[in-house]
CSV table of C-alpha atoms and ligand atoms in Angstrom, one decimal:
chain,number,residue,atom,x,y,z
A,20,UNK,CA,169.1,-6.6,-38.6
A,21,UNK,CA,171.3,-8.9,-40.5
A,22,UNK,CA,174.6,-10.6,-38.4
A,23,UNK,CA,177.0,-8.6,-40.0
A,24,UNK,CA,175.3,-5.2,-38.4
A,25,UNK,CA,175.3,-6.7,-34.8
A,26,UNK,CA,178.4,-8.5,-34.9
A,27,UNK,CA,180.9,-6.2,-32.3
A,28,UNK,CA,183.7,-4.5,-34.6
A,29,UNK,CA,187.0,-4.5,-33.6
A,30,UNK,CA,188.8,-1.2,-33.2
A,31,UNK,CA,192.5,-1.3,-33.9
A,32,UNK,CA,194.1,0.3,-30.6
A,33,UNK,CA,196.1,3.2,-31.8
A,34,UNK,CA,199.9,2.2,-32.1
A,35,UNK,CA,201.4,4.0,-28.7
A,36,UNK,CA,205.2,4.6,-29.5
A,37,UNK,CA,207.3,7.0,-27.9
A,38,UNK,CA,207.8,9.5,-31.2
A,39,UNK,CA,203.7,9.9,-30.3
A,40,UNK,CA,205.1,11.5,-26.6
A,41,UNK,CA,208.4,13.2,-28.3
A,42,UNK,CA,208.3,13.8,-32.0
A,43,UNK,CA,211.8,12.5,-33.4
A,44,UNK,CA,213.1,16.2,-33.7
A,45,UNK,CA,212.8,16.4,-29.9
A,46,UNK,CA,214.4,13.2,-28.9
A,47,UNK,CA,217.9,13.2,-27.7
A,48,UNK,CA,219.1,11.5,-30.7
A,49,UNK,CA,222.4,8.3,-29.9
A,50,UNK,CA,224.7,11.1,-31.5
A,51,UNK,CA,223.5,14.4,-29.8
A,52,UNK,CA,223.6,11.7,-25.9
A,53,UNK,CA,227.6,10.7,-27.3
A,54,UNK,CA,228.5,14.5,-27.7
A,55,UNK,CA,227.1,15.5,-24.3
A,56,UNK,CA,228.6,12.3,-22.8
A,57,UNK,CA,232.1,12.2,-24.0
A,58,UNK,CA,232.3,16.4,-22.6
A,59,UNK,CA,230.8,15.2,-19.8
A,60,UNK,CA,233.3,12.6,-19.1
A,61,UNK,CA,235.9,14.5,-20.2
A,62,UNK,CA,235.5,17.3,-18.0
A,63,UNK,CA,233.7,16.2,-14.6
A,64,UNK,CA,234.7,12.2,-14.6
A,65,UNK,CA,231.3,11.6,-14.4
A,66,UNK,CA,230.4,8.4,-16.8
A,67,UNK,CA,227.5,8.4,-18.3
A,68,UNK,CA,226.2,4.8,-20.1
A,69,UNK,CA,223.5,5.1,-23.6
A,70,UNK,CA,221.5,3.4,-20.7
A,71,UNK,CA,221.0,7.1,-19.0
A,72,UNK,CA,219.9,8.9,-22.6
A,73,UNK,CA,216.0,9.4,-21.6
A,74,UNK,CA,217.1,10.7,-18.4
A,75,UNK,CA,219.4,13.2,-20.0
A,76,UNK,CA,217.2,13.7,-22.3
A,77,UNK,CA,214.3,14.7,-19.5
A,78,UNK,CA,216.8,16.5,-17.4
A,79,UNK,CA,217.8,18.7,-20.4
A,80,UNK,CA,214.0,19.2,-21.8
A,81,UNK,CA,213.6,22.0,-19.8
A,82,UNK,CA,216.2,24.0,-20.9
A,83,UNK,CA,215.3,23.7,-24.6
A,84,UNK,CA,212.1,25.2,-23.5
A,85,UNK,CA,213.5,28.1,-21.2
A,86,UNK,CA,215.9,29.2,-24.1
A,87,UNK,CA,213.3,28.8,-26.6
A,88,UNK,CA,215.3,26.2,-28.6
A,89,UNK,CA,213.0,23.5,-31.0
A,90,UNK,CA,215.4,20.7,-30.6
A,91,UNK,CA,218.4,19.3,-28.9
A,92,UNK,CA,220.7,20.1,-31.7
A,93,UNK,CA,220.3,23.5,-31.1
A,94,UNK,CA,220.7,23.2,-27.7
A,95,UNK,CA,224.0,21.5,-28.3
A,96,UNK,CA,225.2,23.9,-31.3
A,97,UNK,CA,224.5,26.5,-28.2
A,98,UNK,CA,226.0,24.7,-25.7
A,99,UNK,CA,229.4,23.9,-27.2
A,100,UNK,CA,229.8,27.5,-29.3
A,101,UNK,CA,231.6,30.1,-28.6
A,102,UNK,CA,228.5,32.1,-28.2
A,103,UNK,CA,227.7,34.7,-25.5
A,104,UNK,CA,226.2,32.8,-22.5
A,105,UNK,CA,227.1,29.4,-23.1
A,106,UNK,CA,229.5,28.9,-20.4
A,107,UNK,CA,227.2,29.8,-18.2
A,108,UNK,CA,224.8,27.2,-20.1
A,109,UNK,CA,227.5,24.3,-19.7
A,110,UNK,CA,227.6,24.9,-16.2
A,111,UNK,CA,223.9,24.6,-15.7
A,112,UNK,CA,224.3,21.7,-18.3
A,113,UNK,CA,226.4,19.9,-15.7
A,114,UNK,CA,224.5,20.9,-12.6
A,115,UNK,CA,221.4,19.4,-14.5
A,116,UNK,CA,223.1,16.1,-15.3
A,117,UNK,CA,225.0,15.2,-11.7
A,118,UNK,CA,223.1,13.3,-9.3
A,119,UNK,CA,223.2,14.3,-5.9
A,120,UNK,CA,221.0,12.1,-3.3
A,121,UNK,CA,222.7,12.2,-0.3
A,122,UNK,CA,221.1,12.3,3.5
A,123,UNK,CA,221.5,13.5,7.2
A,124,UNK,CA,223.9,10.6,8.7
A,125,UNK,CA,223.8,8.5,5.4
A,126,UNK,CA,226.2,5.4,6.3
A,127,UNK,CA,225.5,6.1,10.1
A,128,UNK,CA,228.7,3.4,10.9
A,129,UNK,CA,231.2,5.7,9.6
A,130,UNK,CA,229.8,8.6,12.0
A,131,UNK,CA,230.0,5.9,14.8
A,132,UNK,CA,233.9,5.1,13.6
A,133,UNK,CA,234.7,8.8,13.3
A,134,UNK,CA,233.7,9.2,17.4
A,135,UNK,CA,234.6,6.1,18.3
A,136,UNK,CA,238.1,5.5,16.7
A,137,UNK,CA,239.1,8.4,14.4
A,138,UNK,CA,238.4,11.5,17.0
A,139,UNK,CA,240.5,10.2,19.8
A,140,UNK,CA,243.0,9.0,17.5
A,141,UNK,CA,243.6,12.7,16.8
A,142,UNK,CA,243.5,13.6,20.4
A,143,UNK,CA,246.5,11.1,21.3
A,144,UNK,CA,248.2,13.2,18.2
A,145,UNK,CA,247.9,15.7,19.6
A,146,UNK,CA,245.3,17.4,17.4
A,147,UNK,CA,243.7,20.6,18.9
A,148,UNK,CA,242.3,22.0,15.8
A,149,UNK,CA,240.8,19.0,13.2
A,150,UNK,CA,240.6,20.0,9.7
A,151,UNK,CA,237.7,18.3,7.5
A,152,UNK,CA,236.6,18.3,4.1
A,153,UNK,CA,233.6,17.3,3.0
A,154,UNK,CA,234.6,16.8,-1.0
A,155,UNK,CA,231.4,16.1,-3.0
A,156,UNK,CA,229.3,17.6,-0.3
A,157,UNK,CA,225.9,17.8,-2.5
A,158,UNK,CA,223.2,19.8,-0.5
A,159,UNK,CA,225.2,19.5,2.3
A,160,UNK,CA,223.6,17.3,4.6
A,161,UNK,CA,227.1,15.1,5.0
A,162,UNK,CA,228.9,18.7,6.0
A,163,UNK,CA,226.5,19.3,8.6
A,164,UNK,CA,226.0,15.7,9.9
A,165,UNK,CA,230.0,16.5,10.5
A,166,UNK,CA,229.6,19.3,12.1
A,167,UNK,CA,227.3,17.5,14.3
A,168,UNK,CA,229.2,14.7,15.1
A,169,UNK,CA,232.1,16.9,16.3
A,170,UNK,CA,229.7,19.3,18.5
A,171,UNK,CA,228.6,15.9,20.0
A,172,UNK,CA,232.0,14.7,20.6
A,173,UNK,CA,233.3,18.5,22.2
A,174,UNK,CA,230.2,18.1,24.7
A,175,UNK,CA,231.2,14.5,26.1
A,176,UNK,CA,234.7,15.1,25.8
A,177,UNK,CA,235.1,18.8,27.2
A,178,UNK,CA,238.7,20.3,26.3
A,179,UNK,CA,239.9,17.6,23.9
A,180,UNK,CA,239.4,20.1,21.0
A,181,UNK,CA,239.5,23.6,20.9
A,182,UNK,CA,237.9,24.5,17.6
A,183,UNK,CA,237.0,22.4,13.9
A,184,UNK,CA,236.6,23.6,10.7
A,185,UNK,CA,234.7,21.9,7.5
A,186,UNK,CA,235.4,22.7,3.8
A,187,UNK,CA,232.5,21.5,1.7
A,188,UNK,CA,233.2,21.2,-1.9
A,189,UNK,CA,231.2,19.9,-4.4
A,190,UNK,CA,231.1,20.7,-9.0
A,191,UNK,CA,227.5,22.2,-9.2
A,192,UNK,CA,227.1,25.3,-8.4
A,193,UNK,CA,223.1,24.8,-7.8
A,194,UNK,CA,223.8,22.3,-5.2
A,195,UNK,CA,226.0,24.2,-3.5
A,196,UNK,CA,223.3,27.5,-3.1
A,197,UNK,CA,221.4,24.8,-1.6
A,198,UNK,CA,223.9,24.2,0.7
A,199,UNK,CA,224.1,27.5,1.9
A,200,UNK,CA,220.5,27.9,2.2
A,201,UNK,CA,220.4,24.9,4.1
A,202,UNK,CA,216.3,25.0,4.5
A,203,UNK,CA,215.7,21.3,4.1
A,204,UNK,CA,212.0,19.5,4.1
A,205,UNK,CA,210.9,18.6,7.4
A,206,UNK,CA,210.9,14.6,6.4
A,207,UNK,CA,214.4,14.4,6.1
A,208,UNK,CA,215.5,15.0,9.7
A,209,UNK,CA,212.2,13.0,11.0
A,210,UNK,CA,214.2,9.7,11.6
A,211,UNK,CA,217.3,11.7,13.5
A,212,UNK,CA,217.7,10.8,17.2
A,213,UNK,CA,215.1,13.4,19.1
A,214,UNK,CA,217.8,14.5,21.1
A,215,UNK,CA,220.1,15.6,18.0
A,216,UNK,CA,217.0,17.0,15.9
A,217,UNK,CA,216.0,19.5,19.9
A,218,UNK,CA,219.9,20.0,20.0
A,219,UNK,CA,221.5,21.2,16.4
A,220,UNK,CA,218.2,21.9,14.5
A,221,UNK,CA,215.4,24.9,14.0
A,222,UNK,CA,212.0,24.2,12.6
A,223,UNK,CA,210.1,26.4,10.8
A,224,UNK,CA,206.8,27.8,12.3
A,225,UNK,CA,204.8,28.1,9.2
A,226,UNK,CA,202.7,24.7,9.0
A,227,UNK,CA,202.1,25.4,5.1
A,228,UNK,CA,205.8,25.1,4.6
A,229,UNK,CA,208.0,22.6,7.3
A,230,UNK,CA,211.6,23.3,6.9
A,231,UNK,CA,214.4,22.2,9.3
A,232,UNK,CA,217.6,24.3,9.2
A,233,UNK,CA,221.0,23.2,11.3
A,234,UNK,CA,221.3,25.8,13.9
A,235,UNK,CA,224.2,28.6,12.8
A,236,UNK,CA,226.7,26.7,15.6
A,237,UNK,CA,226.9,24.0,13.2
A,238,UNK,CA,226.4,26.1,10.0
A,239,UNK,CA,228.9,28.4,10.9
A,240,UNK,CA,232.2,25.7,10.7
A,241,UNK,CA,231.5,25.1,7.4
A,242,UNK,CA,232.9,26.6,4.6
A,243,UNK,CA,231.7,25.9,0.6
A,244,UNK,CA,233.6,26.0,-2.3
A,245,UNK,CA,233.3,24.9,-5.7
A,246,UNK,CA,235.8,22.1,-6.9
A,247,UNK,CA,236.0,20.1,-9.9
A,248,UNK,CA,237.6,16.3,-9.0
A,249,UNK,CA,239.1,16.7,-12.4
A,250,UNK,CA,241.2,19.7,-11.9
A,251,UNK,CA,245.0,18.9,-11.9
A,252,UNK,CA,245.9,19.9,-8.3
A,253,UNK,CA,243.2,20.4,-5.7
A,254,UNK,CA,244.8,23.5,-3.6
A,255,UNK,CA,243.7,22.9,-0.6
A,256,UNK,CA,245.2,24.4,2.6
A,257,UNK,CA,245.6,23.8,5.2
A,258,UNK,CA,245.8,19.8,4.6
A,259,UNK,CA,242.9,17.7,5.9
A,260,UNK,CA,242.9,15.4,9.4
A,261,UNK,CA,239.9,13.7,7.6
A,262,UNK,CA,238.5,13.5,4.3
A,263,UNK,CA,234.7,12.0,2.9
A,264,UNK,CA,234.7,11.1,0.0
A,265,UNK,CA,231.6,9.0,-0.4
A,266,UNK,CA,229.7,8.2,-3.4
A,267,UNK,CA,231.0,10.3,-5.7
A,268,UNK,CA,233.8,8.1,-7.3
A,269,UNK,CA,231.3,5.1,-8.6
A,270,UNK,CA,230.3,7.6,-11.2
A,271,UNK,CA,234.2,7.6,-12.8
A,272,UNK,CA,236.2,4.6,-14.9
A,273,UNK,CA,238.9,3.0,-12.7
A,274,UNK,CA,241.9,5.3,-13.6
A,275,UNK,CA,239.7,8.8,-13.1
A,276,UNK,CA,238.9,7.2,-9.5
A,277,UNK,CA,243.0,6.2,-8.9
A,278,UNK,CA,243.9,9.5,-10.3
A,279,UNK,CA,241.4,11.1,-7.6
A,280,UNK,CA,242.1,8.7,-4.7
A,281,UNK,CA,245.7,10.0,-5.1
A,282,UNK,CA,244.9,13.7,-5.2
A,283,UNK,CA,242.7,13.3,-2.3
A,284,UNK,CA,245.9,11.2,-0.1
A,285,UNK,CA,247.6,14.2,-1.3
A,286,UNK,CA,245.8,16.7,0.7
A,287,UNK,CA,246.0,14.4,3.8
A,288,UNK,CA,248.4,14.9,6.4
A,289,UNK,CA,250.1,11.7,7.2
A,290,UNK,CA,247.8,9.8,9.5
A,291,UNK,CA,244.7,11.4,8.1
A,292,UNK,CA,241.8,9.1,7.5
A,293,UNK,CA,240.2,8.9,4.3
A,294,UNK,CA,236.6,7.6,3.7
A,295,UNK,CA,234.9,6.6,0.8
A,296,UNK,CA,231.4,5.7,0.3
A,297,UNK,CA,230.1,1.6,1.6
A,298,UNK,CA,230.6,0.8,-2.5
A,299,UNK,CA,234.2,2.2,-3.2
A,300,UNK,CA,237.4,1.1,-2.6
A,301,UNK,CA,241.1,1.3,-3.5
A,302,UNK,CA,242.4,-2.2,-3.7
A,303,UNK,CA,244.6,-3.3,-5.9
A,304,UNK,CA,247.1,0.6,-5.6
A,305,UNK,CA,250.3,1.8,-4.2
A,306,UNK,CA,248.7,4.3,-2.2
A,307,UNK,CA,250.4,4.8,1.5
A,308,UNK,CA,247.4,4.1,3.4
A,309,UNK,CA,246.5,1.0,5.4
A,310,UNK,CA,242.3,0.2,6.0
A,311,UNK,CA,241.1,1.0,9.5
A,312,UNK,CA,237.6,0.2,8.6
A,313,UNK,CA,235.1,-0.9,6.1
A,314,UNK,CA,236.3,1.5,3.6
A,315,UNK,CA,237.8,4.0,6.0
A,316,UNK,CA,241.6,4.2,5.2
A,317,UNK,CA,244.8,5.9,7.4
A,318,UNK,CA,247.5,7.7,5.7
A,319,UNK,CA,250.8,6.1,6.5
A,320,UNK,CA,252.5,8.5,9.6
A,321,UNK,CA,255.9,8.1,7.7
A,322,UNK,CA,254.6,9.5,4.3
B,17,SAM,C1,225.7,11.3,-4.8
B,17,SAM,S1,226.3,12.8,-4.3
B,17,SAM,C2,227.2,12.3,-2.8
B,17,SAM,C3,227.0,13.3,-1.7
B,17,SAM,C4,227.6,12.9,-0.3
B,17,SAM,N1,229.0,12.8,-0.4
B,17,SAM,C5,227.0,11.6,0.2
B,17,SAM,O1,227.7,10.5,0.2
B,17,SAM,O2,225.8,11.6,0.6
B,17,SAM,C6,227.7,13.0,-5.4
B,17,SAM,C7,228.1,14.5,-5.5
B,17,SAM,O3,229.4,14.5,-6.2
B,17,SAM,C8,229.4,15.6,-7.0
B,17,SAM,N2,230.3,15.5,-8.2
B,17,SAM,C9,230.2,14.7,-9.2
B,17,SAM,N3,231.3,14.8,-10.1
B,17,SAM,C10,232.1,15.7,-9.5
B,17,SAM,C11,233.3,16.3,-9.8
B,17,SAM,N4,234.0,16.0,-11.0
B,17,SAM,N5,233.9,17.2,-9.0
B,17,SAM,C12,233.3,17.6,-7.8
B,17,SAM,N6,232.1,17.1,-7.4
B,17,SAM,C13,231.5,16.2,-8.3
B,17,SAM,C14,228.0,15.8,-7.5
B,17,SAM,O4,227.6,17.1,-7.9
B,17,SAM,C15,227.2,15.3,-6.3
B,17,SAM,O5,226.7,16.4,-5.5
């Protein structure tokens, strides 16, 4: 056998790109991300950087494949025609493409301010009924953990309040029927205080399928509505004792956040508290509201 025949050969690995995974005609192409970018801005706020354009592309993939469309330029001729069914297909479009991780207690210290500080602030007010919104309330754990906190605060402070109410708003329309169902997976209530989880939560007996769902004391306070930060007036009545607002405005350029910080002040009554999520802030503005904590803020009385 001569050397040549027993010398190993080399194999040329096969080139691995990306077109292999997603031809071209089914990538999202840099014009086809700008279009769905620039509405998306435009209409919810919601920034979205070239950086995002394989996850848009992979949230989207799906519904080229449920409407039986080839590519994403038909799904975008679709989507922004004046065809039968494409509303409805801009509002899934925009359901698919908000991001909505949120949690039971998330940013535990502003729970802790609201009992502490804010709740007896609004006793001393004079307060009997507190009105809350929840704005960018996502699945609705933040609602809930709301209604929570002020069930806990009724108990150890008996006749303080007589009643609450929570309106939950959020843009997607998905989320919020996730809301209302309110069945959430077992894991995400696992770290809660036992004596909260025995208290405001049911389990579900089927082993196969571990749910936790607030009980309907604390389901029952809150109300959900759909409501788009962008919209020129938010009509909401009555006006709010407290407002969270938490992570939702880091999405949105620094005037679309001002513009919405104002709104939001708007529906306050003067010496509501506002908060915003650990990240956000509204330095640097007119707005008549002093800080009360990390990024909790008080409507000026006077206003
Ligand atoms: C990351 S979640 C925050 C949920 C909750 N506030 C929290 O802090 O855990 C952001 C939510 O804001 C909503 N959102 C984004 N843009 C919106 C808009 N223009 N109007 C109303 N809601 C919007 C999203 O649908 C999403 O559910």
């Amino acid at each position: 056998m001569s050397e040549a025949l027993i010398k190993p050969q080399t194999i040329e690995a096969p080139q691995l790109q990306l077109t292999t995974l997603y031809p071209q005609s089914q990538q999202l192409s840099p014009q086809q991300f700008k279009r769905i970018s620039t509405f998306m801005e435009k209409t919810t706020g919601i920034k979205l950087p070239e950086s995002k354009r394989s996850m848009i592309q992979a949230r989207l993939a799906n519904r080229l494949k449920v409407l039986n469309f080839e590519n994403y330029s038909q799904y975008i001729d679709f989507v922004f025609s004046s065809q039968e069914h494409a509303t409805e297909e801009i509002t899934m479009m925009i359901d698919l493409l908000t991001t909505n991780l949120t949690h039971f207690f998330r940013e535990q210290t502003h729970f802790d301010f609201m009992q502490q500080s804010v709740l007896p602030s609004l006793v001393k007010d004079g307060i009997s009924k507190p009105e809350i919104w929840s704005a960018g309330c996502s699945s609705g754990e933040e609602p809930y953990t709301l209604s929570i906190v002020m069930r806990e605060f009724m108990k150890n402070n008996p006749g303080q309040f007589s009643d609450y109410s929570i309106l939950a708003t959020d843009i997607s329309t998905r989320i919020l029927s996730k809301a209302i169902d309110a069945l959430y997976p077992i894991d995400t209530v696992e770290k809660l205080p036992y004596s909260i989880k025995k208290q405001y939560f049911l389990k579900s007996k089927d082993p196969n399928k571990p749910f936790a769902k607030p009980k309907a004391e604390v389901r029952n306070k809150v109300k959900f509505e759909r409501l788009n930060f962008m919209d020129s007036a938010y009509r909401i009545q009555p006006k709010k004792n407290i407002i969270f607002c938490r992570n939702v405005l880091i999405y949105f350029d620094k005037p679309t956040q001002l513009e919405v910080i104002g709104k939001l002040i708007d529906c306050l009554v003067p010496g509501g508290f506002l908060f915003l999520g650990h990240s956000e802030t509204i330095f640097g503005s007119n707005f008549p509201v002093k800080t009360v904590s990390t990024t909790v803020f008080q409507k000026t009385k006077e206003y």
